[in-house]
Structures are given as structure tokens and as C-alpha cells.
Short mmCIF file of C-alpha atoms and ligand atoms in Angstrom, two decimals:
data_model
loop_
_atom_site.label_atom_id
_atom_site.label_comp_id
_atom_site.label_asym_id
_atom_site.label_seq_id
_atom_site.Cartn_x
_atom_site.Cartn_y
_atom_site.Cartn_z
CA UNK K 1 -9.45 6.23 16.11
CA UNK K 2 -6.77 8.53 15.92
CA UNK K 3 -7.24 12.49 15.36
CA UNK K 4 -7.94 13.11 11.88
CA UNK K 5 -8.39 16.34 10.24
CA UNK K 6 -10.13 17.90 6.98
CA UNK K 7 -7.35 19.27 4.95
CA UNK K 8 -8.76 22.74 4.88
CA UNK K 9 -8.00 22.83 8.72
CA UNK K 10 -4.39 21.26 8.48
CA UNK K 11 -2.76 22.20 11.33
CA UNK K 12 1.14 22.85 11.36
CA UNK K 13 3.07 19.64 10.15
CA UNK K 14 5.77 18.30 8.16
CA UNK K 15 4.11 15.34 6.82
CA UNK K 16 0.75 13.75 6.57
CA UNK K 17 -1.38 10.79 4.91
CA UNK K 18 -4.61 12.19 2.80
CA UNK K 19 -7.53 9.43 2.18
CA UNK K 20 -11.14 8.72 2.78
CA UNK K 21 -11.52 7.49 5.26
CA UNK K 22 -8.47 7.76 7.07
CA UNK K 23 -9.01 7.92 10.51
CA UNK K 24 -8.37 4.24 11.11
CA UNK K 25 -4.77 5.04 9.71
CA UNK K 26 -2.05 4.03 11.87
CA UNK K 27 0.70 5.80 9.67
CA UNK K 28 0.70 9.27 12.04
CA UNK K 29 1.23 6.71 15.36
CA UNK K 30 3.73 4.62 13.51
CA UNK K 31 5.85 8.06 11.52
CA UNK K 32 5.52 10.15 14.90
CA UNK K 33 7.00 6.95 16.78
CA UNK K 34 9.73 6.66 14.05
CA UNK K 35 10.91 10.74 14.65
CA UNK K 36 10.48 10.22 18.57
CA UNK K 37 12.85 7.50 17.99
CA UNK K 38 15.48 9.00 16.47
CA UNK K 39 15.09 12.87 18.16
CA UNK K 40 13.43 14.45 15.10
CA UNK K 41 11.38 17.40 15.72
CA UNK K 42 8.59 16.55 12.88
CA UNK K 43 4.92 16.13 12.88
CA UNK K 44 2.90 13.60 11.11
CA UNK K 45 -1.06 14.28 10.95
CA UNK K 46 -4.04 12.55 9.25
CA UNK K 47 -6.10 14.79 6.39
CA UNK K 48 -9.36 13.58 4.96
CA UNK K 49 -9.84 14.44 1.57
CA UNK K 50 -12.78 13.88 -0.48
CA UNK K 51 -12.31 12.33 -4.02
CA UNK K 52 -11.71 14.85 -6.53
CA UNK K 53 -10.01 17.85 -4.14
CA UNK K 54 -6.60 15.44 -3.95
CA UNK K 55 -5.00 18.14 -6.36
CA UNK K 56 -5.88 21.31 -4.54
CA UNK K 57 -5.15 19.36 -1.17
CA UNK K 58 -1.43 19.19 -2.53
CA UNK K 59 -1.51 22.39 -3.64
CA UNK K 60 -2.41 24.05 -0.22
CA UNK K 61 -0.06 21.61 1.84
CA UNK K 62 2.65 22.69 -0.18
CA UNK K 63 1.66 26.16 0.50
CA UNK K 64 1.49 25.51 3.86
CA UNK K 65 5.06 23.95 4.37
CA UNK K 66 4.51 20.61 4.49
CA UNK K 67 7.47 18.12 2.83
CA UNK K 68 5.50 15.10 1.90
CA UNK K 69 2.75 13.37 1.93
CA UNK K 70 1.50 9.55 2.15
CA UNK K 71 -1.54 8.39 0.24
CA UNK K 72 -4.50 5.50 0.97
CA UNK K 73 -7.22 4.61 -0.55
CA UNK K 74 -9.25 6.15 -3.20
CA UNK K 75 -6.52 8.43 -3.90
CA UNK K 76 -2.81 7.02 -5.06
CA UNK K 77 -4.40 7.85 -8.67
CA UNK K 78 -5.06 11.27 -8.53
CA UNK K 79 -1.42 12.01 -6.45
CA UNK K 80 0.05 10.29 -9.29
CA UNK K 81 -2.02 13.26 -11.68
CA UNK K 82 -1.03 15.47 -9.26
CA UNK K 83 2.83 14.94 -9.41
CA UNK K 84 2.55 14.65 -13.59
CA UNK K 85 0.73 17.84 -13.84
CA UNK K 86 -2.25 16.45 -15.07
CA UNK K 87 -4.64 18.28 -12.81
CA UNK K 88 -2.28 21.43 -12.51
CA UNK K 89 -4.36 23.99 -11.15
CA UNK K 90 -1.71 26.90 -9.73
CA UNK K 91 1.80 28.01 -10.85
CA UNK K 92 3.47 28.08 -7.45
CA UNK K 93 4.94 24.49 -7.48
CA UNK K 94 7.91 23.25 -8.98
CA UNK K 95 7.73 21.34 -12.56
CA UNK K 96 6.16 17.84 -12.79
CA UNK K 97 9.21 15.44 -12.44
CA UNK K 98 8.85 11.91 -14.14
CA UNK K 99 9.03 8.48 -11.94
CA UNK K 100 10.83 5.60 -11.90
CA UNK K 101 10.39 2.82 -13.61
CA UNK K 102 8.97 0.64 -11.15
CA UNK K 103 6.20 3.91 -9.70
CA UNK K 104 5.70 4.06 -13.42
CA UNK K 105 4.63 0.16 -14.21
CA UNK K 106 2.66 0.36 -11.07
CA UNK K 107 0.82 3.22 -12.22
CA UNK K 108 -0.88 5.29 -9.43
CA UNK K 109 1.89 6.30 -6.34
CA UNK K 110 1.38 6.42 -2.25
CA UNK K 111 4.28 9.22 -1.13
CA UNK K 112 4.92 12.36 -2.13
CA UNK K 113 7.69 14.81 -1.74
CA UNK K 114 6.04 18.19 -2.23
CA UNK K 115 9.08 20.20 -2.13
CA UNK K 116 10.15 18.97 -5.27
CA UNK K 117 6.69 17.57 -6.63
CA UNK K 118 8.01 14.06 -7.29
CA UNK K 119 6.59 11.07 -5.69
CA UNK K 120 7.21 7.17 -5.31
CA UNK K 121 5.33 3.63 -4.92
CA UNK K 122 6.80 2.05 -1.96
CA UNK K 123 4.31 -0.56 -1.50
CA UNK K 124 5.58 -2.50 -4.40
CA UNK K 125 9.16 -2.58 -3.16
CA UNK K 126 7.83 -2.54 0.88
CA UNK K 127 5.58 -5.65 -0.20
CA UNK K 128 9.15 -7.44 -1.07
CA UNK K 129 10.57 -6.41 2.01
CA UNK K 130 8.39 -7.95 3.84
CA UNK K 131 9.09 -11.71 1.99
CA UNK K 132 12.71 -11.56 2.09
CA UNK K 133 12.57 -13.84 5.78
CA UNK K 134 10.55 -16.21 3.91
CA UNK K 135 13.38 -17.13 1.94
CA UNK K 136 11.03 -18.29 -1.10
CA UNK K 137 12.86 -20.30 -3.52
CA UNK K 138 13.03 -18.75 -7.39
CA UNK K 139 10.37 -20.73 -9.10
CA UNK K 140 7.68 -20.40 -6.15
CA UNK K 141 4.04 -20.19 -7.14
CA UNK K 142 2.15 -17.28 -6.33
CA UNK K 143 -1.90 -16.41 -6.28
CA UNK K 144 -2.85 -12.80 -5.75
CA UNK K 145 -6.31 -12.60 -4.88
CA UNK K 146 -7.63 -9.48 -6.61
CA UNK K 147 -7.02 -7.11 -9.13
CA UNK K 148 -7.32 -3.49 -7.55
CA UNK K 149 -4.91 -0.87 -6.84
CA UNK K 150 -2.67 -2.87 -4.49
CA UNK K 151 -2.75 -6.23 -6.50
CA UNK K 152 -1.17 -4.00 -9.22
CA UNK K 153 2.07 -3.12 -7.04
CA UNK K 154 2.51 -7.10 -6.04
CA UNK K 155 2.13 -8.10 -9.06
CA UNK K 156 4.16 -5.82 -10.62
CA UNK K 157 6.80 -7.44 -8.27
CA UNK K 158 6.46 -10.65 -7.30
CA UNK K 159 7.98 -11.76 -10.98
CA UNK K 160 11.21 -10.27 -10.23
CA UNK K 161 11.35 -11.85 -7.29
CA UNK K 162 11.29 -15.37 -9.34
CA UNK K 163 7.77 -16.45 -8.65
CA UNK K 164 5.53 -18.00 -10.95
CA UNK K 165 2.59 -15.67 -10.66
CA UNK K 166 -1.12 -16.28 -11.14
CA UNK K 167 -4.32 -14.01 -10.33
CA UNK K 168 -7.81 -14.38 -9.86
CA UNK K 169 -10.52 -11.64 -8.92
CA UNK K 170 -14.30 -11.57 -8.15
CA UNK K 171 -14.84 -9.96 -11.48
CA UNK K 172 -12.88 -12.07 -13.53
CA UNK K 173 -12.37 -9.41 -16.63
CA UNK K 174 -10.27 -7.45 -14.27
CA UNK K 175 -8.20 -10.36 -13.26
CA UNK K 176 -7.88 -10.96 -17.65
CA UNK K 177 -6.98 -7.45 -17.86
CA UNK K 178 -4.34 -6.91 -15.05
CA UNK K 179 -3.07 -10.92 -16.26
CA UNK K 180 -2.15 -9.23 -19.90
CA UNK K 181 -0.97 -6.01 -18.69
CA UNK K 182 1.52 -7.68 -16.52
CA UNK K 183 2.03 -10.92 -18.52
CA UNK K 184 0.71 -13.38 -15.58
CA UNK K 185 -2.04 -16.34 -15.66
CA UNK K 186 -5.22 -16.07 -14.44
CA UNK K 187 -7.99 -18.59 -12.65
CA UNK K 188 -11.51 -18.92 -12.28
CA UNK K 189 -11.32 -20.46 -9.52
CA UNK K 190 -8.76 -19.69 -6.21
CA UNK K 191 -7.60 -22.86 -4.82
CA UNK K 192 -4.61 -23.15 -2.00
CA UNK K 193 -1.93 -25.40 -3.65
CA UNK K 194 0.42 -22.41 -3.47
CA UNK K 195 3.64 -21.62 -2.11
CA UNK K 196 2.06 -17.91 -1.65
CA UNK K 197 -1.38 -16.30 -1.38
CA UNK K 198 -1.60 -12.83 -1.10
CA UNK K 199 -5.24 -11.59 -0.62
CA UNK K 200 -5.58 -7.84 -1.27
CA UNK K 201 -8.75 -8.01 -1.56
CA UNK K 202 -10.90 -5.53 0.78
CA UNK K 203 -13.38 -8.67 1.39
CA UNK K 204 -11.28 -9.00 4.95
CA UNK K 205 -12.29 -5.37 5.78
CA UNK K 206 -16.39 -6.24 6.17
CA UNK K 207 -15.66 -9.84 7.46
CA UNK K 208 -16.42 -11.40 4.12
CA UNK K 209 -15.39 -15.00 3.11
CA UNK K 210 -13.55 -15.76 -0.41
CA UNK K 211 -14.62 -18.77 -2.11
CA UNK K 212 -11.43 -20.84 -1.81
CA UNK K 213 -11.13 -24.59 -2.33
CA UNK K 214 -8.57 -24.89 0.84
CA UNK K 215 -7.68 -28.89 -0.31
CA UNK K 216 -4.26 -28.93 -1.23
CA UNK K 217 -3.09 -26.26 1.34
CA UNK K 218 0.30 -26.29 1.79
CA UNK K 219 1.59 -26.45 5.34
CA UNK K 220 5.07 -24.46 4.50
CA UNK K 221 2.99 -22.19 2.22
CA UNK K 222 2.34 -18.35 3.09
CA UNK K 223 -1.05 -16.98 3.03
CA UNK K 224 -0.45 -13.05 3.82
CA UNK K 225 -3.38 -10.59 3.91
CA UNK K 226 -2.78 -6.70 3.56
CA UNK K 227 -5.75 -6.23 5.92
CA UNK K 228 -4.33 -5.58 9.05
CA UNK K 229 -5.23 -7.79 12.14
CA UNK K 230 -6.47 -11.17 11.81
CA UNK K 231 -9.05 -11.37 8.87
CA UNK K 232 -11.17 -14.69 8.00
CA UNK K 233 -8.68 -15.29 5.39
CA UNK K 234 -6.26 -16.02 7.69
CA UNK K 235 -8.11 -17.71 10.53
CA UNK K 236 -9.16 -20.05 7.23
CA UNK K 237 -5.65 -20.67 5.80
CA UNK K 238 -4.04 -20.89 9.47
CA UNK K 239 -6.97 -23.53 10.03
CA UNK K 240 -5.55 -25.40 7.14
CA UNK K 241 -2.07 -25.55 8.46
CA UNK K 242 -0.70 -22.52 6.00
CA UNK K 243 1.61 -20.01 7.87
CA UNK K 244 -0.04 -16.44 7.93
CA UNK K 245 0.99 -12.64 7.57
CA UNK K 246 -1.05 -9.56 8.30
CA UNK K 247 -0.85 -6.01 6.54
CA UNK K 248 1.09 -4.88 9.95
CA UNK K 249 4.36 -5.85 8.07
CA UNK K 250 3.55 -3.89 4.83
CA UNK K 251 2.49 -0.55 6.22
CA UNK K 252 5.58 -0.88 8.71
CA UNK K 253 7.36 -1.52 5.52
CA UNK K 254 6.33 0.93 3.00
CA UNK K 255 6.17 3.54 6.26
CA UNK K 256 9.79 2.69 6.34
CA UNK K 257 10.55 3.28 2.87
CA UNK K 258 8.61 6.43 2.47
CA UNK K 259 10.64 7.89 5.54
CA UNK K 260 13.98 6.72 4.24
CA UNK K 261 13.21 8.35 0.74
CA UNK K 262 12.01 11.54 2.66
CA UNK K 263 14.63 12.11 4.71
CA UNK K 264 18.03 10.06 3.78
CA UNK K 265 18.73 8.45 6.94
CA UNK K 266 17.56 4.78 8.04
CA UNK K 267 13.84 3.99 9.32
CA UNK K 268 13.62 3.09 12.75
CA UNK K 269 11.62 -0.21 11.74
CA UNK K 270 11.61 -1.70 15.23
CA UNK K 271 10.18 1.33 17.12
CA UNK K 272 7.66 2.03 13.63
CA UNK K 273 6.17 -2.37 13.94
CA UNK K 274 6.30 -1.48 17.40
CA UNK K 275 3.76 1.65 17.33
CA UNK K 276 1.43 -0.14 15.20
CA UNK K 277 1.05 -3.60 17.71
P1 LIG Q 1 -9.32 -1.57 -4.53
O1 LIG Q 1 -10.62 -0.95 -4.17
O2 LIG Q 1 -8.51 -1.00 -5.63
O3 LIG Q 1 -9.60 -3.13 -4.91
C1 LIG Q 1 -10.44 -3.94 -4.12
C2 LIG Q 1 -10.38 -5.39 -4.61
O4 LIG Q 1 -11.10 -6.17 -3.65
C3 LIG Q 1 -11.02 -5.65 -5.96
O5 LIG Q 1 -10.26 -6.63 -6.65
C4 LIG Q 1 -12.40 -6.19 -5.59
O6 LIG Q 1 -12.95 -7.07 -6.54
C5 LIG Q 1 -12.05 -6.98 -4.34
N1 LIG Q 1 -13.16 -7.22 -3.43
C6 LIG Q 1 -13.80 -6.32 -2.63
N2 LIG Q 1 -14.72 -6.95 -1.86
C7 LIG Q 1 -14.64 -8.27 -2.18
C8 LIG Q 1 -15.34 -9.43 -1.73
N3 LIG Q 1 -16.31 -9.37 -0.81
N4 LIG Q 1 -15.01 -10.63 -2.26
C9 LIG Q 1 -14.05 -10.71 -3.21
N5 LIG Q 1 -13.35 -9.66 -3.67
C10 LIG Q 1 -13.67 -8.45 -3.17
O7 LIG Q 1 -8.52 -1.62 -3.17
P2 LIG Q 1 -6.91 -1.70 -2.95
O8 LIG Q 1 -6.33 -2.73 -3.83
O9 LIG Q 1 -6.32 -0.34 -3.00
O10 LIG Q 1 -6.83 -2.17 -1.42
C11 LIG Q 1 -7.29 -3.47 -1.06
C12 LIG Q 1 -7.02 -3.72 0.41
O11 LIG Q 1 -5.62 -3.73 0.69
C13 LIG Q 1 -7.64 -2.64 1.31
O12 LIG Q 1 -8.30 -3.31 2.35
C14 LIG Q 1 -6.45 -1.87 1.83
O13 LIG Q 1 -6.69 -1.39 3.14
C15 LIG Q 1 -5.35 -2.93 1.83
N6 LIG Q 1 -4.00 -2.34 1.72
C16 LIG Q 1 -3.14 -2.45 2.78
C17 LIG Q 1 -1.87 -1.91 2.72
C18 LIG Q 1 -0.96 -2.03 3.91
O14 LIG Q 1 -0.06 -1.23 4.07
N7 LIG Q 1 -1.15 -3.04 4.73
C19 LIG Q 1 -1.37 -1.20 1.52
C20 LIG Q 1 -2.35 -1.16 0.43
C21 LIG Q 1 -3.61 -1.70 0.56
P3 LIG Q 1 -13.88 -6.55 -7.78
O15 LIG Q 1 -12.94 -6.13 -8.86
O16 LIG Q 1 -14.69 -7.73 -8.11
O17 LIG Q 1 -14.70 -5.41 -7.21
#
């Protein structure tokens, strides 16, 4: 466990991630690695916040100097009010800016700049990053296991990337839902005869299985977990001669991006994967 802070004690820092919990977080490791790389006199802290105080967490950060902020779980949502004003609660901030398309079709957002209250998804776009060495032919197949706040950013993505996406979820309504929002099939029932599985599920977190049929596993297929470490997804799909990919490679990646869009200058992504081993 890292050193983790409530917000109302924030110490002196340029940049921080808020959630709850967030002292397993390996973003200050991997951000304070990334400035020690490249000679940058920042610091990078962890803040617990509870749900519901993500507004006037923003608000005091700002007051206290800090440039931007990362965001975990339960909270992208509430940033996202935060940045559009919705929960406005003081004067002394700059006007709510809009997003970008992509942030927008995502629909909740993981960095902030609070300088100029605007903020980003990078965990769509990071997600890609981290496919490009797969080179996946257009016209791949794609499950997403899961329909929750991360399953929105891949699969608001993985289309434009040329795959042919489907989704299933334990509660399958919220698989329907998510499938119509973002025009993709659904399944009852997850089986392996894809060219990609992405589980981002939590069900790795607490060590809990996911009732996939494994026949028809592909052995060139990709079966990628944003869990970080090696979750019984994995150890499953690797057993089934699938190639596998931990969530090491998206925070590395959406770290990367949420530096680069801070600060203008290239991530260090070698010394940030590094930090986080
Ligand atoms: P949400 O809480 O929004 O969604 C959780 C999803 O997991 C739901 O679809 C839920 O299904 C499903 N689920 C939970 N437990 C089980 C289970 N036992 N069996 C089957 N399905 C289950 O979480 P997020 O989408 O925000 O995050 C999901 C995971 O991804 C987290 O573990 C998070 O740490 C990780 N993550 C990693 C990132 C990285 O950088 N590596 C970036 C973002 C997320 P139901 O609807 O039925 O409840």
C-alpha cells in the first residue's frame, strides 16, 4: 500500500488521483517515476474521497494549487459533473468547458486539468494503445465482458478500430442497454471463439470465476483483463492456449496519456511500465 491521504489533509502537490479506495493505486509510483525520469520537480499524491464530496474535493485542490487530477473508481461520473458545472458549488473556478467528442460518447471522464476546469477520458484512447502490437486485422471479433464504467470506454472504441464487437454482462439488461446505446450485439452466454476478450469485469478483483464455455478458444486470440496482475481469467484463457494481457498496460497507458495532455511533452512510458512491475 502506498501513502494515501483524505483530501481534507492534501498535502502540497501538483497532481493527484481521488477514489475510494485508492490506496492500492499505483498511479502516484508510476507519475512520480515518469517526472523523476525526465527532471520534473512535481508531486503526485493519492486522495480518498468519499462518494458525493468529489465536487468540493475539486474545488479545494484547485484552491490549493494543484493542476490536475486523475480519477478511479466510483468517481469518473461525478468529475465529469464537476467539469460541466453540474454540481457547481463556488465561483472561484473558471467556466465549465465542453469535451470532446470521444470524453463525451464515453460519458463519465478519469483526468482533469483544474486550471482550466476541462477534463478528458484517456482510457478509451489508452485501451487502443495498448492493441496497436497486436496488429488485429479490421474485421476481428471482439467480446467485452461487462457493461460498467470501463466497458463503456472499450466499447466506445473498439468499433473504430474495425472490430466486430459483441457484449455480454452478469445482468444481461445492462449488456441490452450499453448494446443499443453503442449499436453492438449482445450474448447470453460468453463463449471464447474470439479474436479478443476483454474482461472488465471486477469479478478478477475477489478471485471470482466467469461462466465461460472456453471450447473454441482461439490459440492466436487475446484475452486481456484490466485487473492488474494475473486474475483467474487469465490463468483460464492462458490454460486454453489464448495469449493474455493484464491491466499493467492500460494504466501505464492512460497514465501516459493523462501526462502528455497535462503537460505537452512525451510520457516517459518505459520508466512509467517500469514503476508499476
Ligand atoms: P463498474 O463497477 O462500473 O462495473 C463492474 C462490472 O463488473 C459490472 O458489469 C458487473 O456486472 C461486473 N461484475 C462484478 N462482479 C462480477 C462477478 N463476480 N461476475 C461477473 N460480473 C461481475 O466497474 P468499472 O467498469 O469501472 O471497473 C471494472 C474493473 O476494471 C475494476 O476492477 C477496475 O479496477 C478495472 N479498471 C482498470 C483500469 C486500468 O487502468 N487497468 C482502468 C479502468 C478500470 P453487473 O452489472 O451484473 O453488476
Amino acid at each position: 500500500m502506498n501513502i494515501c491521504y483524505e483530501w481534507r489533509d492534501a498535502p502540497a502537490a501538483d497532481f493527484a488521483v481521488i477514489g475510494d479506495p485508492v490506496a492500492h493505486s499505483r498511479s502516484p509510483q508510476m507519475h512520480q517515476a515518469a517526472y523523476n525520469a525526465l527532471g520534473l520537480p512535481y508531486r503526485y499524491v493519492a486522495l480518498r474521497v468519499s462518494a458525493g464530496k468529489v465536487g468540493e474535493t475539486l474545488d479545494y485542490l484547485t484552491g490549493l494549487g494543484y493542476r490536475g487530477v486523475n480519477v478511479t473508481v466510483p468517481h469518473k461520473q461525478e468529475a465529469m459533473d464537476w467539469t460541466m458545472g453540474a454540481d457547481r458549488l463556488t465561483d472561484n473556478v473558471g467556466e465549465p468547458r465542453s469535451l470532446d467528442p470521444l470524453t463525451e460518447k464515453i460519458g463519465v471522464v478519469n483526468t482533469l486539468n483544474l486550471i482550466e476546469r476541462s477534463a478528458i477520458n484517456t482510457d478509451g484512447p489508452g485501451f487502443l494503445d495498448t492493441l496497436t502490437p497486436y496488429e488485429f486485422a479490421r474485421g476481428s471479433t471482439a467480446l467485452i465482458l461487462g457493461a460498467g464504467g470501463s466497458a463503456r470506454a472499450v466499447a466506445a472504441v473498439l468499433p473504430s478500430a474495425g472490430f466486430d464487437v459483441w457484449i455480454w454482462n452478469r445482468t444481461h439488461s445492462r449488456a441490452v442497454a450499453l448494446g443499443e446505446e453503442f449499436r453492438l450485439g449482445t450474448v447470453e452466454t460468453p463463449t471464447a471463439n474470439f479474436d479478443l476478450i476483454v474482461n472488465t469485469t471486477s469479478a478478477g478483483l475477489k478471485s471470482e470465476s466467469l461462466p465461460i464455455d472456453w471450447r473454441g478458444a482461439k490459440e492466436e486470440g487475446l484475452a486481456y483483463d484490466l485487473v492488474y496482475g494475473e486474475t483467474r481469467f487469465l490463468r483460464d484463457a492462458n490454460s486454453h492456449g489464448m495469449r493474455t494481457l493484464d491491466g499493467k498496460a492500460l494504466l501505464m497507458s492512460q497514465g501516459a496519456r493523462s501526462f502528455e495532455w497535462w503537460l505537452g511533452i512525451p510520457a516517459p512510458r518505459e520508466a512509467m511500465l517500469e514503476a508499476i512491475q
